[in-house]
């Protein structure tokens, strides 16, 4: 990545210039960011799909496997004790990062598993025929399909918040949507396609008034903004490590302690029991009750290293940088003839969806890739949202930033889009 800005007439604020300088320092921590794609420097703008990993995370993974690889909660030999201590120390760190008690934080594979665990273990016991589950049209499939499976099984009804043209939730419908029949409201904290940050506290307040629970899909918020789960007041909250500079296959699920204690397990097996008789078993305390089998030890330990890394930069700094860069990107995109940006919520994050004329987003993405620019094209696992927006092809192109992205990279994407325009005539 060149140290100088790609030529542009667009004014770059002093704030953004400072963020660029910091981003250049952060980039040095990410080995993959110095590679080339099709002979061009990689411009990685697909962070909402998954983020890149800093050297400190890669080193921690290597350290675990080379020094103290052992199963946890099982042996009393030194390696097992070291691995168990590191696994539990990581739980404490990750819990502190989102401000929850550590016994209420369950290690799961990802956001998808967190939602399925609750839809299955809590939902099958607590949601009955005629009950209602409230979602929104901007949800990722992970926060729709598990609730559909539950609703179809027990005979419950699904209701959806609609959105305004700017991509904000129609909060004026809240009294019609959340009623005495509502058992749970499950909502994204930040939309992966529109970038909208939703008013969780307001939703929690209303839901709790009618005795309903609130589940927050935080896949896109935890990596990109400071989060205080207790201040949000929600009952369940889940996120994925791979979107926050951490490894794949590990994430967290928070559940309010008394709710987790009353829940039956999701899966049965080793580690989650207190006692096994031939005809019945009793369960371990939380969180072990929900961690059946050998967990993803290495990646759970490294998730603790990941939150240390993010905290060393400061989540407030990451949020401010991304917001400034996303706003710059939207301004630059909207200068392009025939380009439409979807999502103009005042409270937003760093994912920006757009379409260019009648060019299929996949074709646009292919041309950008030839210029070294990685974006995502498609429905973003949000088909109901694409239908609601009425996007051509049911798809958009999406560029999503992290703290290591710069205005240079936005300019390279803009130039590549102009190239695509010329190519498609
Ligand atoms: N969104 C994207 O490109 P998993 O796959 O379980 O780590 O995360 C699922 C998920 C749930 N909710 C939201 C809001 C998400 O953004 C995602 C993942 C990626 O937008 C991959 S589809």
GROMACS .gro file of C-alpha atoms and ligand atoms in nm:
model
  447
    1UNK     CA    1   0.000   0.000   0.000
    2UNK     CA    2   0.147   0.332  -0.106
    3UNK     CA    3   0.205   0.594   0.162
    4UNK     CA    4   0.058   0.869  -0.054
    5UNK     CA    5  -0.305   0.926  -0.133
    6UNK     CA    6  -0.437   0.822  -0.471
    7UNK     CA    7  -0.522   1.145  -0.655
    8UNK     CA    8  -0.867   1.275  -0.561
    9UNK     CA    9  -1.035   1.615  -0.551
   10UNK     CA   10  -1.239   1.503  -0.254
   11UNK     CA   11  -1.148   1.676   0.067
   12UNK     CA   12  -1.003   1.451   0.335
   13UNK     CA   13  -1.062   1.583   0.687
   14UNK     CA   14  -0.777   1.617   0.933
   15UNK     CA   15  -0.951   1.354   1.145
   16UNK     CA   16  -0.955   1.108   0.856
   17UNK     CA   17  -0.591   1.182   0.774
   18UNK     CA   18  -0.504   1.090   1.133
   19UNK     CA   19  -0.707   0.770   1.110
   20UNK     CA   20  -0.520   0.687   0.788
   21UNK     CA   21  -0.188   0.728   0.966
   22UNK     CA   22  -0.299   0.497   1.246
   23UNK     CA   23  -0.439   0.247   0.996
   24UNK     CA   24  -0.102   0.231   0.820
   25UNK     CA   25   0.058   0.142   1.154
   26UNK     CA   26  -0.208  -0.125   1.224
   27UNK     CA   27  -0.165  -0.276   0.878
   28UNK     CA   28   0.189  -0.381   0.967
   29UNK     CA   29   0.038  -0.624   1.222
   30UNK     CA   30  -0.154  -0.811   0.949
   31UNK     CA   31   0.074  -1.023   0.727
   32UNK     CA   32  -0.195  -1.094   0.466
   33UNK     CA   33  -0.250  -0.723   0.398
   34UNK     CA   34   0.089  -0.697   0.229
   35UNK     CA   35   0.009  -0.958  -0.036
   36UNK     CA   36  -0.087  -0.891  -0.394
   37UNK     CA   37  -0.389  -1.015  -0.588
   38UNK     CA   38  -0.367  -1.028  -0.970
   39UNK     CA   39  -0.044  -0.829  -0.943
   40UNK     CA   40  -0.210  -0.544  -0.748
   41UNK     CA   41  -0.185  -0.466  -0.374
   42UNK     CA   42  -0.469  -0.635  -0.187
   43UNK     CA   43  -0.746  -0.393  -0.088
   44UNK     CA   44  -0.947  -0.595   0.162
   45UNK     CA   45  -1.297  -0.449   0.199
   46UNK     CA   46  -1.486  -0.767   0.292
   47UNK     CA   47  -1.455  -0.735   0.668
   48UNK     CA   48  -1.825  -0.792   0.740
   49UNK     CA   49  -1.784  -1.142   0.596
   50UNK     CA   50  -1.468  -1.212   0.795
   51UNK     CA   51  -1.180  -1.000   0.919
   52UNK     CA   52  -0.807  -1.052   0.875
   53UNK     CA   53  -0.589  -1.173   1.166
   54UNK     CA   54  -0.299  -0.987   1.331
   55UNK     CA   55   0.036  -1.154   1.398
   56UNK     CA   56  -0.033  -1.167   1.773
   57UNK     CA   57  -0.335  -1.391   1.708
   58UNK     CA   58  -0.139  -1.615   1.469
   59UNK     CA   59   0.144  -1.642   1.724
   60UNK     CA   60  -0.093  -1.734   2.009
   61UNK     CA   61  -0.235  -2.019   1.803
   62UNK     CA   62   0.113  -2.149   1.728
   63UNK     CA   63   0.212  -2.110   2.094
   64UNK     CA   64  -0.082  -2.321   2.215
   65UNK     CA   65  -0.011  -2.608   1.976
   66UNK     CA   66   0.366  -2.601   2.027
   67UNK     CA   67   0.371  -2.561   2.407
   68UNK     CA   68   0.061  -2.679   2.593
   69UNK     CA   69  -0.187  -2.859   2.367
   70UNK     CA   70  -0.405  -3.077   2.595
   71UNK     CA   71  -0.773  -3.142   2.663
   72UNK     CA   72  -0.945  -2.914   2.916
   73UNK     CA   73  -1.136  -2.997   3.238
   74UNK     CA   74  -1.024  -3.360   3.212
   75UNK     CA   75  -0.663  -3.427   3.313
   76UNK     CA   76  -0.464  -3.331   3.621
   77UNK     CA   77  -0.133  -3.333   3.440
   78UNK     CA   78   0.056  -3.009   3.384
   79UNK     CA   79  -0.036  -2.957   3.019
   80UNK     CA   80  -0.404  -3.013   3.087
   81UNK     CA   81  -0.395  -2.771   3.378
   82UNK     CA   82  -0.220  -2.508   3.166
   83UNK     CA   83  -0.472  -2.549   2.884
   84UNK     CA   84  -0.768  -2.542   3.127
   85UNK     CA   85  -0.636  -2.229   3.299
   86UNK     CA   86  -0.581  -2.052   2.966
   87UNK     CA   87  -0.928  -2.159   2.841
   88UNK     CA   88  -1.101  -2.027   3.154
   89UNK     CA   89  -0.885  -1.711   3.166
   90UNK     CA   90  -0.994  -1.639   2.811
   91UNK     CA   91  -1.360  -1.678   2.910
   92UNK     CA   92  -1.308  -1.415   3.181
   93UNK     CA   93  -1.141  -1.173   2.935
   94UNK     CA   94  -1.407  -1.216   2.667
   95UNK     CA   95  -1.683  -1.175   2.927
   96UNK     CA   96  -1.521  -0.852   3.051
   97UNK     CA   97  -1.492  -0.728   2.693
   98UNK     CA   98  -1.873  -0.730   2.656
   99UNK     CA   99  -1.939  -0.671   3.030
  100UNK     CA  100  -2.112  -0.991   3.141
  101UNK     CA  101  -2.040  -1.235   3.428
  102UNK     CA  102  -1.803  -1.504   3.299
  103UNK     CA  103  -2.023  -1.798   3.408
  104UNK     CA  104  -2.293  -1.662   3.174
  105UNK     CA  105  -2.064  -1.674   2.869
  106UNK     CA  106  -2.077  -1.996   2.668
  107UNK     CA  107  -1.817  -2.068   2.402
  108UNK     CA  108  -1.997  -2.155   2.076
  109UNK     CA  109  -1.873  -2.199   1.719
  110UNK     CA  110  -2.021  -1.874   1.593
  111UNK     CA  111  -2.327  -1.646   1.595
  112UNK     CA  112  -2.526  -1.906   1.402
  113UNK     CA  113  -2.468  -2.167   1.672
  114UNK     CA  114  -2.551  -1.916   1.948
  115UNK     CA  115  -2.893  -1.844   1.794
  116UNK     CA  116  -2.967  -2.209   1.720
  117UNK     CA  117  -2.873  -2.308   2.075
  118UNK     CA  118  -3.128  -2.069   2.222
  119UNK     CA  119  -3.400  -2.135   1.962
  120UNK     CA  120  -3.362  -2.504   2.039
  121UNK     CA  121  -3.293  -2.526   2.411
  122UNK     CA  122  -3.494  -2.225   2.534
  123UNK     CA  123  -3.746  -2.208   2.249
  124UNK     CA  124  -3.877  -2.564   2.261
  125UNK     CA  125  -3.953  -2.532   2.631
  126UNK     CA  126  -4.089  -2.178   2.637
  127UNK     CA  127  -4.260  -2.105   2.305
  128UNK     CA  128  -4.605  -2.259   2.256
  129UNK     CA  129  -4.874  -2.263   1.985
  130UNK     CA  130  -5.012  -1.913   1.930
  131UNK     CA  131  -4.708  -1.740   2.085
  132UNK     CA  132  -4.528  -1.477   1.880
  133UNK     CA  133  -4.162  -1.425   1.788
  134UNK     CA  134  -4.062  -1.078   1.662
  135UNK     CA  135  -3.776  -1.029   1.414
  136UNK     CA  136  -3.696  -0.762   1.154
  137UNK     CA  137  -3.678  -0.768   0.775
  138UNK     CA  138  -3.310  -0.672   0.791
  139UNK     CA  139  -3.206  -0.993   0.973
  140UNK     CA  140  -2.936  -1.227   0.852
  141UNK     CA  141  -3.068  -1.576   0.767
  142UNK     CA  142  -2.901  -1.700   1.089
  143UNK     CA  143  -3.150  -1.489   1.282
  144UNK     CA  144  -3.452  -1.599   1.078
  145UNK     CA  145  -3.422  -1.968   0.992
  146UNK     CA  146  -3.372  -2.108   1.349
  147UNK     CA  147  -3.684  -1.916   1.460
  148UNK     CA  148  -3.878  -2.041   1.156
  149UNK     CA  149  -3.786  -2.400   1.242
  150UNK     CA  150  -3.903  -2.342   1.600
  151UNK     CA  151  -4.222  -2.160   1.496
  152UNK     CA  152  -4.321  -2.432   1.249
  153UNK     CA  153  -4.256  -2.702   1.506
  154UNK     CA  154  -4.457  -2.552   1.792
  155UNK     CA  155  -4.716  -2.351   1.595
  156UNK     CA  156  -4.588  -2.005   1.688
  157UNK     CA  157  -4.620  -1.696   1.469
  158UNK     CA  158  -4.333  -1.484   1.327
  159UNK     CA  159  -4.376  -1.105   1.305
  160UNK     CA  160  -4.133  -0.860   1.148
  161UNK     CA  161  -4.029  -0.499   1.201
  162UNK     CA  162  -4.032  -0.322   0.864
  163UNK     CA  163  -3.777  -0.052   0.770
  164UNK     CA  164  -3.785   0.308   0.644
  165UNK     CA  165  -3.616   0.407   0.318
  166UNK     CA  166  -3.301   0.511   0.507
  167UNK     CA  167  -3.265   0.160   0.653
  168UNK     CA  168  -3.384   0.237   1.006
  169UNK     CA  169  -3.641   0.018   1.183
  170UNK     CA  170  -4.002   0.139   1.184
  171UNK     CA  171  -4.004   0.188   1.560
  172UNK     CA  172  -4.350   0.348   1.536
  173UNK     CA  173  -4.487  -0.008   1.485
  174UNK     CA  174  -4.339  -0.138   1.811
  175UNK     CA  175  -4.668  -0.140   2.006
  176UNK     CA  176  -4.841  -0.345   1.734
  177UNK     CA  177  -4.551  -0.586   1.704
  178UNK     CA  178  -4.453  -0.650   2.065
  179UNK     CA  179  -4.761  -0.755   2.262
  180UNK     CA  180  -4.870  -0.987   2.544
  181UNK     CA  181  -4.830  -1.275   2.297
  182UNK     CA  182  -4.463  -1.203   2.228
  183UNK     CA  183  -4.221  -1.454   2.384
  184UNK     CA  184  -3.897  -1.331   2.229
  185UNK     CA  185  -3.770  -1.047   2.010
  186UNK     CA  186  -3.453  -1.129   1.817
  187UNK     CA  187  -3.279  -0.839   1.644
  188UNK     CA  188  -2.944  -0.756   1.488
  189UNK     CA  189  -2.744  -0.496   1.677
  190UNK     CA  190  -2.588  -0.383   1.348
  191UNK     CA  191  -2.713  -0.484   1.002
  192UNK     CA  192  -2.457  -0.665   0.786
  193UNK     CA  193  -2.610  -0.526   0.465
  194UNK     CA  194  -2.726  -0.174   0.556
  195UNK     CA  195  -2.488  -0.093   0.840
  196UNK     CA  196  -2.782   0.029   1.053
  197UNK     CA  197  -2.730   0.023   1.431
  198UNK     CA  198  -3.063  -0.066   1.591
  199UNK     CA  199  -3.208   0.092   1.910
  200UNK     CA  200  -3.172  -0.217   2.128
  201UNK     CA  201  -3.239  -0.045   2.463
  202UNK     CA  202  -3.576   0.086   2.344
  203UNK     CA  203  -3.673  -0.260   2.215
  204UNK     CA  204  -3.561  -0.423   2.542
  205UNK     CA  205  -3.769  -0.176   2.744
  206UNK     CA  206  -4.085  -0.253   2.547
  207UNK     CA  207  -4.025  -0.629   2.538
  208UNK     CA  208  -3.965  -0.651   2.912
  209UNK     CA  209  -4.285  -0.453   2.979
  210UNK     CA  210  -4.483  -0.739   2.820
  211UNK     CA  211  -4.267  -1.016   2.972
  212UNK     CA  212  -4.084  -1.105   2.649
  213UNK     CA  213  -3.711  -1.174   2.619
  214UNK     CA  214  -3.468  -1.003   2.381
  215UNK     CA  215  -3.194  -1.178   2.183
  216UNK     CA  216  -2.929  -0.957   2.022
  217UNK     CA  217  -2.742  -1.081   1.714
  218UNK     CA  218  -2.416  -0.894   1.768
  219UNK     CA  219  -2.215  -1.052   1.484
  220UNK     CA  220  -2.151  -0.709   1.331
  221UNK     CA  221  -2.141  -0.491   1.644
  222UNK     CA  222  -1.895  -0.662   1.881
  223UNK     CA  223  -1.608  -0.642   1.627
  224UNK     CA  224  -1.664  -0.275   1.548
  225UNK     CA  225  -1.795  -0.076   1.847
  226UNK     CA  226  -1.778  -0.064   2.227
  227UNK     CA  227  -2.047  -0.294   2.367
  228UNK     CA  228  -2.186  -0.312   2.719
  229UNK     CA  229  -2.436  -0.598   2.731
  230UNK     CA  230  -2.561  -0.519   3.080
  231UNK     CA  231  -2.629  -0.159   2.976
  232UNK     CA  232  -2.826  -0.287   2.674
  233UNK     CA  233  -3.028  -0.500   2.917
  234UNK     CA  234  -3.090  -0.787   2.673
  235UNK     CA  235  -3.137  -1.150   2.777
  236UNK     CA  236  -2.926  -1.326   2.511
  237UNK     CA  237  -2.639  -1.191   2.303
  238UNK     CA  238  -2.412  -1.369   2.055
  239UNK     CA  239  -2.114  -1.296   1.829
  240UNK     CA  240  -1.842  -1.462   1.616
  241UNK     CA  241  -1.466  -1.448   1.676
  242UNK     CA  242  -1.372  -1.457   1.308
  243UNK     CA  243  -1.527  -1.116   1.237
  244UNK     CA  244  -1.325  -0.949   1.516
  245UNK     CA  245  -0.967  -1.034   1.412
  246UNK     CA  246  -0.995  -1.372   1.586
  247UNK     CA  247  -0.999  -1.730   1.458
  248UNK     CA  248  -1.286  -1.909   1.284
  249UNK     CA  249  -1.494  -2.168   1.469
  250UNK     CA  250  -1.521  -1.979   1.798
  251UNK     CA  251  -1.767  -1.724   1.932
  252UNK     CA  252  -1.961  -1.635   2.242
  253UNK     CA  253  -2.318  -1.665   2.365
  254UNK     CA  254  -2.428  -1.469   2.670
  255UNK     CA  255  -2.748  -1.565   2.848
  256UNK     CA  256  -2.894  -1.413   3.162
  257UNK     CA  257  -2.783  -1.643   3.445
  258UNK     CA  258  -3.124  -1.746   3.578
  259UNK     CA  259  -3.249  -1.818   3.225
  260UNK     CA  260  -2.947  -2.036   3.140
  261UNK     CA  261  -2.990  -2.221   3.470
  262UNK     CA  262  -3.353  -2.300   3.394
  263UNK     CA  263  -3.274  -2.416   3.039
  264UNK     CA  264  -3.218  -2.779   2.939
  265UNK     CA  265  -2.895  -2.856   2.753
  266UNK     CA  266  -2.859  -2.812   2.377
  267UNK     CA  267  -2.638  -3.119   2.326
  268UNK     CA  268  -2.551  -3.412   2.551
  269UNK     CA  269  -2.206  -3.567   2.597
  270UNK     CA  270  -1.884  -3.532   2.791
  271UNK     CA  271  -1.819  -3.226   3.011
  272UNK     CA  272  -2.181  -3.112   3.038
  273UNK     CA  273  -2.286  -3.366   3.305
  274UNK     CA  274  -2.265  -3.384   3.681
  275UNK     CA  275  -2.349  -3.755   3.699
  276UNK     CA  276  -2.448  -4.022   3.445
  277UNK     CA  277  -2.659  -4.319   3.553
  278UNK     CA  278  -2.782  -4.588   3.314
  279UNK     CA  279  -3.129  -4.437   3.288
  280UNK     CA  280  -3.074  -4.069   3.351
  281UNK     CA  281  -2.812  -3.795   3.396
  282UNK     CA  282  -2.783  -3.470   3.584
  283UNK     CA  283  -2.627  -3.158   3.438
  284UNK     CA  284  -2.313  -2.963   3.520
  285UNK     CA  285  -2.340  -2.599   3.625
  286UNK     CA  286  -2.342  -2.324   3.362
  287UNK     CA  287  -2.153  -2.260   3.138
  288UNK     CA  288  -2.031  -2.624   3.112
  289UNK     CA  289  -2.391  -2.747   3.077
  290UNK     CA  290  -2.385  -2.595   2.726
  291UNK     CA  291  -2.035  -2.700   2.622
  292UNK     CA  292  -2.071  -3.071   2.542
  293UNK     CA  293  -1.768  -3.257   2.406
  294UNK     CA  294  -1.412  -3.136   2.359
  295UNK     CA  295  -1.444  -2.766   2.284
  296UNK     CA  296  -1.248  -2.561   2.031
  297UNK     CA  297  -0.974  -2.513   2.292
  298UNK     CA  298  -0.710  -2.345   2.079
  299UNK     CA  299  -0.943  -2.091   1.925
  300UNK     CA  300  -1.121  -2.020   2.254
  301UNK     CA  301  -0.784  -1.937   2.414
  302UNK     CA  302  -0.689  -1.721   2.116
  303UNK     CA  303  -1.020  -1.532   2.138
  304UNK     CA  304  -0.890  -1.394   2.469
  305UNK     CA  305  -0.573  -1.275   2.292
  306UNK     CA  306  -0.795  -1.120   2.024
  307UNK     CA  307  -0.995  -0.910   2.270
  308UNK     CA  308  -0.666  -0.796   2.429
  309UNK     CA  309  -0.552  -0.686   2.083
  310UNK     CA  310  -0.877  -0.496   2.013
  311UNK     CA  311  -0.873  -0.337   2.361
  312UNK     CA  312  -0.517  -0.216   2.304
  313UNK     CA  313  -0.643  -0.013   2.007
  314UNK     CA  314  -0.966   0.086   2.182
  315UNK     CA  315  -1.312   0.000   2.053
  316UNK     CA  316  -1.407   0.369   2.061
  317UNK     CA  317  -1.116   0.447   1.826
  318UNK     CA  318  -1.211   0.162   1.594
  319UNK     CA  319  -1.571   0.284   1.582
  320UNK     CA  320  -1.474   0.649   1.513
  321UNK     CA  321  -1.233   0.550   1.236
  322UNK     CA  322  -1.482   0.320   1.063
  323UNK     CA  323  -1.761   0.573   1.084
  324UNK     CA  324  -1.546   0.848   0.928
  325UNK     CA  325  -1.422   0.613   0.656
  326UNK     CA  326  -1.771   0.475   0.578
  327UNK     CA  327  -1.909   0.830   0.547
  328UNK     CA  328  -1.622   0.924   0.317
  329UNK     CA  329  -1.688   0.610   0.111
  330UNK     CA  330  -2.060   0.685   0.081
  331UNK     CA  331  -1.988   1.042  -0.035
  332UNK     CA  332  -1.742   0.917  -0.296
  333UNK     CA  333  -1.975   0.641  -0.418
  334UNK     CA  334  -2.269   0.879  -0.453
  335UNK     CA  335  -2.064   1.103  -0.684
  336UNK     CA  336  -2.070   0.818  -0.940
  337UNK     CA  337  -2.346   0.844  -1.203
  338UNK     CA  338  -2.593   0.557  -1.183
  339UNK     CA  339  -2.471   0.432  -0.846
  340UNK     CA  340  -2.720   0.379  -0.561
  341UNK     CA  341  -2.616   0.333  -0.199
  342UNK     CA  342  -2.857   0.141   0.029
  343UNK     CA  343  -2.866   0.235   0.396
  344UNK     CA  344  -2.846   0.593   0.526
  345UNK     CA  345  -2.930   0.542   0.892
  346UNK     CA  346  -2.785   0.815   1.117
  347UNK     CA  347  -2.656   0.541   1.352
  348UNK     CA  348  -2.451   0.313   1.132
  349UNK     CA  349  -2.137   0.105   1.102
  350UNK     CA  350  -1.882   0.040   0.829
  351UNK     CA  351  -2.071  -0.186   0.587
  352UNK     CA  352  -2.183  -0.005   0.271
  353UNK     CA  353  -2.412  -0.170   0.013
  354UNK     CA  354  -2.451  -0.035  -0.339
  355UNK     CA  355  -2.550  -0.116  -0.695
  356UNK     CA  356  -2.423   0.037  -1.019
  357UNK     CA  357  -2.679   0.078  -1.301
  358UNK     CA  358  -2.792  -0.263  -1.419
  359UNK     CA  359  -2.454  -0.428  -1.371
  360UNK     CA  360  -2.487  -0.750  -1.174
  361UNK     CA  361  -2.303  -0.707  -0.841
  362UNK     CA  362  -2.115  -1.035  -0.906
  363UNK     CA  363  -1.981  -0.896  -1.237
  364UNK     CA  364  -1.880  -0.574  -1.062
  365UNK     CA  365  -1.707  -0.772  -0.788
  366UNK     CA  366  -1.517  -0.976  -1.049
  367UNK     CA  367  -1.384  -0.659  -1.213
  368UNK     CA  368  -1.289  -0.513  -0.875
  369UNK     CA  369  -1.107  -0.835  -0.788
  370UNK     CA  370  -0.890  -0.795  -1.101
  371UNK     CA  371  -0.784  -0.461  -0.946
  372UNK     CA  372  -0.699  -0.633  -0.615
  373UNK     CA  373  -1.018  -0.509  -0.444
  374UNK     CA  374  -1.210  -0.765  -0.233
  375UNK     CA  375  -1.577  -0.681  -0.172
  376UNK     CA  376  -1.878  -0.909  -0.127
  377UNK     CA  377  -2.153  -0.937  -0.388
  378UNK     CA  378  -2.484  -1.116  -0.344
  379UNK     CA  379  -2.777  -1.128  -0.103
  380UNK     CA  380  -2.549  -1.121   0.204
  381UNK     CA  381  -2.759  -1.397   0.363
  382UNK     CA  382  -3.040  -1.141   0.387
  383UNK     CA  383  -3.281  -1.239   0.108
  384UNK     CA  384  -3.592  -1.091   0.279
  385UNK     CA  385  -3.407  -0.757   0.305
  386UNK     CA  386  -3.302  -0.766  -0.061
  387UNK     CA  387  -3.666  -0.831  -0.155
  388UNK     CA  388  -3.782  -0.547   0.073
  389UNK     CA  389  -3.531  -0.307  -0.086
  390UNK     CA  390  -3.628  -0.424  -0.434
  391UNK     CA  391  -3.264  -0.447  -0.543
  392UNK     CA  392  -3.212  -0.564  -0.902
  393UNK     CA  393  -3.099  -0.931  -0.906
  394UNK     CA  394  -3.186  -0.952  -0.531
  395UNK     CA  395  -2.828  -0.854  -0.460
  396UNK     CA  396  -2.590  -0.568  -0.387
  397UNK     CA  397  -2.217  -0.507  -0.388
  398UNK     CA  398  -2.094  -0.447  -0.032
  399UNK     CA  399  -1.772  -0.287   0.088
  400UNK     CA  400  -1.705  -0.314   0.461
  401UNK     CA  401  -1.417  -0.155   0.649
  402UNK     CA  402  -1.205  -0.226   0.956
  403UNK     CA  403  -0.952  -0.018   1.149
  404UNK     CA  404  -0.674  -0.117   0.904
  405UNK     CA  405  -0.847   0.035   0.599
  406UNK     CA  406  -0.753   0.375   0.455
  407UNK     CA  407  -0.897   0.641   0.225
  408UNK     CA  408  -0.636   0.527  -0.032
  409UNK     CA  409  -0.812   0.195  -0.047
  410UNK     CA  410  -1.152   0.359  -0.087
  411UNK     CA  411  -1.005   0.557  -0.378
  412UNK     CA  412  -0.870   0.240  -0.538
  413UNK     CA  413  -1.219   0.088  -0.516
  414UNK     CA  414  -1.375   0.404  -0.665
  415UNK     CA  415  -1.127   0.396  -0.956
  416UNK     CA  416  -1.204   0.027  -1.011
  417UNK     CA  417  -1.580   0.103  -1.020
  418UNK     CA  418  -1.515   0.369  -1.288
  419UNK     CA  419  -1.320   0.107  -1.483
  420UNK     CA  420  -1.619  -0.129  -1.455
  421UNK     CA  421  -1.852   0.146  -1.581
  422UNK     CA  422  -1.634   0.196  -1.886
  423UNK     CA  423  -1.610  -0.180  -1.941
  424UNK     CA  424  -1.988  -0.231  -1.932
  425UNK     CA  425  -2.044   0.083  -2.141
  426LIG     N1  426  -2.246  -1.237   0.807
  426LIG     C1  427  -2.162  -1.146   0.600
  426LIG     O1  428  -2.091  -1.149   0.500
  426LIG     P1  429  -2.154  -1.667   1.144
  426LIG     O2  430  -2.152  -1.716   1.002
  426LIG     O3  431  -2.231  -1.759   1.232
  426LIG     O4  432  -2.020  -1.631   1.196
  426LIG     O5  433  -2.234  -1.528   1.142
  426LIG     C2  434  -2.366  -1.524   1.095
  426LIG     C3  435  -2.417  -1.386   1.096
  426LIG     C4  436  -2.524  -1.353   1.178
  426LIG     N2  437  -2.570  -1.228   1.188
  426LIG     C5  438  -2.516  -1.128   1.118
  426LIG     C6  439  -2.569  -0.989   1.134
  426LIG     C7  440  -2.409  -1.153   1.030
  426LIG     O6  441  -2.355  -1.053   0.961
  426LIG     C8  442  -2.360  -1.286   1.017
  426LIG     C9  443  -2.251  -1.318   0.920
  426LIG    C10  444  -2.143  -1.251   0.707
  426LIG     O7  445  -2.246  -1.060   0.616
  426LIG    C11  446  -2.131  -1.390   0.650
  426LIG     S1  447  -2.280  -1.448   0.578
   0.00000   0.00000   0.00000
